[in-house]
Amino acid sequence: AVTDELTRNQYLTAEHQRVVSSTLLHTARFAYNRTHLLGANRFLLPIAPALAYIPGRPLGTTIIGGIGEWGSERRFPLRFLRNLFSFSDDVAYFKGRHSLRAGALVQRFQDNIITAFNPDGTFAFPSVLDFLQARPDRFETASAGSMFDRAWRQWLFGFYLQDDFKLLPHLTLNLGLRYEFVSTIQEALGREN
């Protein structure tokens, strides 16, 4: 089997700057980023349905000790869609030898994932001899009725304060403080396990 993977990224950014006075600048930004990844297995030749490890599914994966892994990619089919919303608000104030900056950032992560780990089954053989004698040491697959889609959600908040202080003509002190924290990840479909 070969794997097909398709990725698409989209970006949108908008910024508004306002000169409040000769010493005060206000900047607001909004950004939206979207990442979409699709992955699937594809066989170069038709495979008889009777060879499938699980009825109604494509041929699964075979692992032979000392040789490697053959067949389907166990993490496919895969769909990953991330939406990232970002808003920041910054103020810059210039007075004498000081360049003061302060701001806040809010980001919202939305990850929508479908990953059916090992849905077609995997037979593992400890050696070539065990494979030739059809003696696997294990069979792995997802549980019947497994739900593979998840909708993870999370917030990130950040705040900062910075002062670039020109101490001497060739010496500037950069002083700053930044605080960031994230919320607990939530699963919007109620499938946290």
PDB file of C-alpha atoms in Angstrom:
ATOM      1  CA  ALA A   1       0.000   0.000   0.000  1.00  0.00           C
ATOM      2  CA  VAL A   2       1.040   3.569  -0.567  1.00  0.00           C
ATOM      3  CA  THR A   3      -0.088   6.536   1.477  1.00  0.00           C
ATOM      4  CA  ASP A   4      -1.684   9.647   0.084  1.00  0.00           C
ATOM      5  CA  GLU A   5      -1.358  12.800   2.161  1.00  0.00           C
ATOM      6  CA  LEU A   6      -2.802  16.174   1.241  1.00  0.00           C
ATOM      7  CA  THR A   7      -2.154  19.341   3.230  1.00  0.00           C
ATOM      8  CA  ARG A   8      -3.711  22.761   2.792  1.00  0.00           C
ATOM      9  CA  ASN A   9      -2.843  25.850   4.852  1.00  0.00           C
ATOM     10  CA  GLN A  10      -4.758  29.126   4.820  1.00  0.00           C
ATOM     11  CA  TYR A  11      -3.842  32.371   6.578  1.00  0.00           C
ATOM     12  CA  LEU A  12      -5.642  35.648   7.140  1.00  0.00           C
ATOM     13  CA  THR A  13      -4.250  38.593   9.110  1.00  0.00           C
ATOM     14  CA  ALA A  14      -5.716  42.049   9.677  1.00  0.00           C
ATOM     15  CA  GLU A  15      -4.014  44.869  11.548  1.00  0.00           C
ATOM     16  CA  HIS A  16      -5.163  48.305  12.606  1.00  0.00           C
ATOM     17  CA  GLN A  17      -2.694  50.944  13.796  1.00  0.00           C
ATOM     18  CA  ARG A  18      -3.633  54.296  15.240  1.00  0.00           C
ATOM     19  CA  VAL A  19      -1.270  57.097  16.136  1.00  0.00           C
ATOM     20  CA  VAL A  20      -2.991  58.479  19.231  1.00  0.00           C
ATOM     21  CA  SER A  21      -0.367  61.182  19.783  1.00  0.00           C
ATOM     22  CA  SER A  22       3.264  61.845  18.921  1.00  0.00           C
ATOM     23  CA  THR A  23       4.265  59.550  21.811  1.00  0.00           C
ATOM     24  CA  LEU A  24       1.496  56.931  21.788  1.00  0.00           C
ATOM     25  CA  LEU A  25       0.795  54.188  19.224  1.00  0.00           C
ATOM     26  CA  HIS A  26      -2.025  51.630  19.423  1.00  0.00           C
ATOM     27  CA  THR A  27      -2.003  48.406  17.357  1.00  0.00           C
ATOM     28  CA  ALA A  28      -4.703  45.726  17.176  1.00  0.00           C
ATOM     29  CA  ARG A  29      -4.310  42.489  15.195  1.00  0.00           C
ATOM     30  CA  PHE A  30      -6.599  39.626  14.282  1.00  0.00           C
ATOM     31  CA  ALA A  31      -5.370  36.440  12.615  1.00  0.00           C
ATOM     32  CA  TYR A  32      -7.025  33.246  11.456  1.00  0.00           C
ATOM     33  CA  ASN A  33      -4.924  30.221  10.487  1.00  0.00           C
ATOM     34  CA  ARG A  34      -6.368  26.981   9.146  1.00  0.00           C
ATOM     35  CA  THR A  35      -4.404  23.775   8.610  1.00  0.00           C
ATOM     36  CA  HIS A  36      -6.066  20.801   6.960  1.00  0.00           C
ATOM     37  CA  LEU A  37      -4.351  17.410   6.559  1.00  0.00           C
ATOM     38  CA  LEU A  38      -5.893  14.334   4.963  1.00  0.00           C
ATOM     39  CA  GLY A  39      -4.210  10.937   4.847  1.00  0.00           C
ATOM     40  CA  ALA A  40      -5.367   7.647   3.335  1.00  0.00           C
ATOM     41  CA  ASN A  41      -4.046   4.263   2.250  1.00  0.00           C
ATOM     42  CA  ARG A  42      -4.190   3.276  -1.408  1.00  0.00           C
ATOM     43  CA  PHE A  43      -3.340  -0.112  -2.864  1.00  0.00           C
ATOM     44  CA  LEU A  44      -1.646  -0.157  -6.255  1.00  0.00           C
ATOM     45  CA  LEU A  45      -3.418  -3.385  -7.208  1.00  0.00           C
ATOM     46  CA  PRO A  46      -6.873  -4.638  -6.195  1.00  0.00           C
ATOM     47  CA  ILE A  47      -6.829  -6.810  -3.060  1.00  0.00           C
ATOM     48  CA  ALA A  48      -9.402  -9.585  -2.768  1.00  0.00           C
ATOM     49  CA  PRO A  49     -11.862  -8.807   0.082  1.00  0.00           C
ATOM     50  CA  ALA A  50     -11.344 -12.372   1.412  1.00  0.00           C
ATOM     51  CA  LEU A  51      -7.755 -11.413   2.355  1.00  0.00           C
ATOM     52  CA  ALA A  52      -8.883  -8.637   4.702  1.00  0.00           C
ATOM     53  CA  TYR A  53      -8.157  -9.249   8.387  1.00  0.00           C
ATOM     54  CA  ILE A  54     -11.495  -7.701   9.364  1.00  0.00           C
ATOM     55  CA  PRO A  55     -14.565  -8.353   7.177  1.00  0.00           C
ATOM     56  CA  GLY A  56     -15.642  -5.273   5.264  1.00  0.00           C
ATOM     57  CA  ARG A  57     -12.325  -3.456   5.782  1.00  0.00           C
ATOM     58  CA  PRO A  58      -9.265  -3.147   3.507  1.00  0.00           C
ATOM     59  CA  LEU A  59      -6.232  -5.374   3.996  1.00  0.00           C
ATOM     60  CA  GLY A  60      -4.474  -4.510   7.250  1.00  0.00           C
ATOM     61  CA  THR A  61      -0.835  -4.471   8.333  1.00  0.00           C
ATOM     62  CA  THR A  62       1.605  -7.351   8.730  1.00  0.00           C
ATOM     63  CA  ILE A  63       4.640  -7.104  10.987  1.00  0.00           C
ATOM     64  CA  ILE A  64       7.395  -9.695  10.608  1.00  0.00           C
ATOM     65  CA  GLY A  65      10.157  -9.645  13.224  1.00  0.00           C
ATOM     66  CA  GLY A  66      13.527  -8.842  11.688  1.00  0.00           C
ATOM     67  CA  ILE A  67      12.002  -7.610   8.410  1.00  0.00           C
ATOM     68  CA  GLY A  68       9.555  -4.829   9.208  1.00  0.00           C
ATOM     69  CA  GLU A  69       6.014  -3.649   8.634  1.00  0.00           C
ATOM     70  CA  TRP A  70       4.015  -4.224   5.437  1.00  0.00           C
ATOM     71  CA  GLY A  71       0.598  -3.147   4.215  1.00  0.00           C
ATOM     72  CA  SER A  72      -1.615  -0.291   5.346  1.00  0.00           C
ATOM     73  CA  GLU A  73      -0.374   2.689   7.345  1.00  0.00           C
ATOM     74  CA  ARG A  74      -1.903   1.994  10.776  1.00  0.00           C
ATOM     75  CA  ARG A  75      -2.773   5.635  11.547  1.00  0.00           C
ATOM     76  CA  PHE A  76      -4.879   6.073   8.395  1.00  0.00           C
ATOM     77  CA  PRO A  77      -7.475   7.152   7.489  1.00  0.00           C
ATOM     78  CA  LEU A  78      -6.543  10.489   9.057  1.00  0.00           C
ATOM     79  CA  ARG A  79      -8.145  13.923   9.014  1.00  0.00           C
ATOM     80  CA  PHE A  80      -6.663  16.795  10.995  1.00  0.00           C
ATOM     81  CA  LEU A  81      -8.230  20.246  10.857  1.00  0.00           C
ATOM     82  CA  ARG A  82      -6.901  23.055  13.060  1.00  0.00           C
ATOM     83  CA  ASN A  83      -8.493  26.465  13.300  1.00  0.00           C
ATOM     84  CA  LEU A  84      -6.458  29.037  15.211  1.00  0.00           C
ATOM     85  CA  PHE A  85      -8.034  32.385  16.041  1.00  0.00           C
ATOM     86  CA  SER A  86      -5.677  35.023  17.440  1.00  0.00           C
ATOM     87  CA  PHE A  87      -6.285  38.557  18.724  1.00  0.00           C
ATOM     88  CA  SER A  88      -3.628  40.885  20.127  1.00  0.00           C
ATOM     89  CA  ASP A  89      -3.761  44.436  21.371  1.00  0.00           C
ATOM     90  CA  ASP A  90      -0.573  46.467  21.921  1.00  0.00           C
ATOM     91  CA  VAL A  91       0.243  49.969  23.110  1.00  0.00           C
ATOM     92  CA  ALA A  92       3.612  51.680  22.640  1.00  0.00           C
ATOM     93  CA  TYR A  93       4.506  54.818  24.596  1.00  0.00           C
ATOM     94  CA  PHE A  94       7.715  56.800  23.969  1.00  0.00           C
ATOM     95  CA  LYS A  95       8.965  59.317  26.536  1.00  0.00           C
ATOM     96  CA  GLY A  96      12.523  60.537  26.859  1.00  0.00           C
ATOM     97  CA  ARG A  97      14.901  57.589  27.075  1.00  0.00           C
ATOM     98  CA  HIS A  98      12.049  55.110  27.605  1.00  0.00           C
ATOM     99  CA  SER A  99      10.184  53.037  25.001  1.00  0.00           C
ATOM    100  CA  LEU A 100       7.378  51.380  26.947  1.00  0.00           C
ATOM    101  CA  ARG A 101       5.257  48.630  25.412  1.00  0.00           C
ATOM    102  CA  ALA A 102       2.368  46.653  26.853  1.00  0.00           C
ATOM    103  CA  GLY A 103      -0.062  44.248  25.339  1.00  0.00           C
ATOM    104  CA  ALA A 104      -2.308  41.222  25.531  1.00  0.00           C
ATOM    105  CA  LEU A 105      -2.840  38.156  23.381  1.00  0.00           C
ATOM    106  CA  VAL A 106      -5.808  35.772  23.206  1.00  0.00           C
ATOM    107  CA  GLN A 107      -5.745  32.616  21.079  1.00  0.00           C
ATOM    108  CA  ARG A 108      -8.412  29.969  20.515  1.00  0.00           C
ATOM    109  CA  PHE A 109      -7.352  26.541  19.267  1.00  0.00           C
ATOM    110  CA  GLN A 110      -9.890  24.251  17.624  1.00  0.00           C
ATOM    111  CA  ASP A 111      -8.493  20.861  16.620  1.00  0.00           C
ATOM    112  CA  ASN A 112     -10.886  18.531  14.822  1.00  0.00           C
ATOM    113  CA  ILE A 113      -9.249  15.147  14.404  1.00  0.00           C
ATOM    114  CA  ILE A 114     -10.303  11.845  12.927  1.00  0.00           C
ATOM    115  CA  THR A 115      -7.630   9.229  13.305  1.00  0.00           C
ATOM    116  CA  ALA A 116      -8.649   5.611  13.222  1.00  0.00           C
ATOM    117  CA  PHE A 117      -5.548   3.964  14.657  1.00  0.00           C
ATOM    118  CA  ASN A 118      -5.288   0.422  13.351  1.00  0.00           C
ATOM    119  CA  PRO A 119      -8.881   0.058  12.035  1.00  0.00           C
ATOM    120  CA  ASP A 120      -7.887  -2.612   9.485  1.00  0.00           C
ATOM    121  CA  GLY A 121      -6.045  -4.831  11.968  1.00  0.00           C
ATOM    122  CA  THR A 122      -2.412  -5.871  12.376  1.00  0.00           C
ATOM    123  CA  PHE A 123      -0.990  -9.369  12.557  1.00  0.00           C
ATOM    124  CA  ALA A 124       2.467  -9.532  14.166  1.00  0.00           C
ATOM    125  CA  PHE A 125       4.820 -12.487  13.661  1.00  0.00           C
ATOM    126  CA  PRO A 126       7.986 -12.813  15.773  1.00  0.00           C
ATOM    127  CA  SER A 127      10.061 -14.183  12.860  1.00  0.00           C
ATOM    128  CA  VAL A 128       9.997 -15.139   9.182  1.00  0.00           C
ATOM    129  CA  LEU A 129       9.564 -18.785  10.160  1.00  0.00           C
ATOM    130  CA  ASP A 130       6.488 -17.915  12.259  1.00  0.00           C
ATOM    131  CA  PHE A 131       5.097 -15.965   9.307  1.00  0.00           C
ATOM    132  CA  LEU A 132       5.653 -18.871   6.897  1.00  0.00           C
ATOM    133  CA  GLN A 133       3.952 -21.224   9.373  1.00  0.00           C
ATOM    134  CA  ALA A 134       1.064 -18.735   9.959  1.00  0.00           C
ATOM    135  CA  ARG A 135       1.792 -18.422  13.707  1.00  0.00           C
ATOM    136  CA  PRO A 136       1.271 -14.794  14.743  1.00  0.00           C
ATOM    137  CA  ASP A 137       2.011 -13.860  18.334  1.00  0.00           C
ATOM    138  CA  ARG A 138      -0.625 -11.122  18.399  1.00  0.00           C
ATOM    139  CA  PHE A 139      -3.421  -9.400  16.534  1.00  0.00           C
ATOM    140  CA  GLU A 140      -4.180  -5.716  17.164  1.00  0.00           C
ATOM    141  CA  THR A 141      -7.148  -3.638  16.087  1.00  0.00           C
ATOM    142  CA  ALA A 142      -9.429  -0.894  17.303  1.00  0.00           C
ATOM    143  CA  SER A 143     -12.349  -2.040  19.454  1.00  0.00           C
ATOM    144  CA  ALA A 144     -15.644  -2.609  17.673  1.00  0.00           C
ATOM    145  CA  GLY A 145     -17.755   0.547  17.739  1.00  0.00           C
ATOM    146  CA  SER A 146     -14.768   2.820  18.478  1.00  0.00           C
ATOM    147  CA  MET A 147     -15.311   6.528  17.888  1.00  0.00           C
ATOM    148  CA  PHE A 148     -12.278   8.015  16.151  1.00  0.00           C
ATOM    149  CA  ASP A 149     -13.221  11.690  15.939  1.00  0.00           C
ATOM    150  CA  ARG A 150     -12.287  14.255  18.551  1.00  0.00           C
ATOM    151  CA  ALA A 151     -12.897  17.995  18.795  1.00  0.00           C
ATOM    152  CA  TRP A 152     -10.257  19.465  21.118  1.00  0.00           C
ATOM    153  CA  ARG A 153     -10.607  23.077  22.294  1.00  0.00           C
ATOM    154  CA  GLN A 154      -8.198  25.285  24.235  1.00  0.00           C
ATOM    155  CA  TRP A 155      -7.540  28.955  25.063  1.00  0.00           C
ATOM    156  CA  LEU A 156      -4.185  30.714  25.469  1.00  0.00           C
ATOM    157  CA  PHE A 157      -3.863  34.103  27.192  1.00  0.00           C
ATOM    158  CA  GLY A 158      -0.730  36.234  27.343  1.00  0.00           C
ATOM    159  CA  PHE A 159       0.220  39.627  28.769  1.00  0.00           C
ATOM    160  CA  TYR A 160       3.470  41.573  28.629  1.00  0.00           C
ATOM    161  CA  LEU A 161       5.113  44.795  29.736  1.00  0.00           C
ATOM    162  CA  GLN A 162       8.450  45.955  28.321  1.00  0.00           C
ATOM    163  CA  ASP A 163      10.713  48.967  28.704  1.00  0.00           C
ATOM    164  CA  ASP A 164      13.638  49.639  26.382  1.00  0.00           C
ATOM    165  CA  PHE A 165      15.640  52.145  28.435  1.00  0.00           C
ATOM    166  CA  LYS A 166      18.468  53.972  26.660  1.00  0.00           C
ATOM    167  CA  LEU A 167      20.994  54.166  29.480  1.00  0.00           C
ATOM    168  CA  LEU A 168      23.884  55.501  27.361  1.00  0.00           C
ATOM    169  CA  PRO A 169      24.130  56.400  23.660  1.00  0.00           C
ATOM    170  CA  HIS A 170      25.475  52.884  22.908  1.00  0.00           C
ATOM    171  CA  LEU A 171      23.768  50.946  25.729  1.00  0.00           C
ATOM    172  CA  THR A 172      20.078  50.122  25.960  1.00  0.00           C
ATOM    173  CA  LEU A 173      18.539  47.988  28.691  1.00  0.00           C
ATOM    174  CA  ASN A 174      15.685  45.750  27.605  1.00  0.00           C
ATOM    175  CA  LEU A 175      13.513  45.059  30.636  1.00  0.00           C
ATOM    176  CA  GLY A 176      10.349  43.064  30.378  1.00  0.00           C
ATOM    177  CA  LEU A 177       7.862  40.735  31.940  1.00  0.00           C
ATOM    178  CA  ARG A 178       5.591  38.267  30.139  1.00  0.00           C
ATOM    179  CA  TYR A 179       2.917  35.982  31.543  1.00  0.00           C
ATOM    180  CA  GLU A 180       1.118  33.301  29.543  1.00  0.00           C
ATOM    181  CA  PHE A 181      -1.247  30.543  30.536  1.00  0.00           C
ATOM    182  CA  VAL A 182      -3.480  28.058  28.770  1.00  0.00           C
ATOM    183  CA  SER A 183      -6.825  26.626  29.703  1.00  0.00           C
ATOM    184  CA  THR A 184      -7.398  22.938  30.249  1.00  0.00           C
ATOM    185  CA  ILE A 185      -8.012  21.150  26.963  1.00  0.00           C
ATOM    186  CA  GLN A 186     -11.693  20.343  26.485  1.00  0.00           C
ATOM    187  CA  GLU A 187     -13.225  17.826  24.096  1.00  0.00           C
ATOM    188  CA  ALA A 188     -16.383  19.348  22.566  1.00  0.00           C
ATOM    189  CA  LEU A 189     -18.015  16.014  21.640  1.00  0.00           C
ATOM    190  CA  GLY A 190     -17.787  14.526  25.142  1.00  0.00           C
ATOM    191  CA  ARG A 191     -15.235  11.895  24.035  1.00  0.00           C
ATOM    192  CA  GLU A 192     -12.274  12.658  26.266  1.00  0.00           C
ATOM    193  CA  ASN A 193     -11.169   9.050  26.702  1.00  0.00           C
TER     194      ASN A 193
END
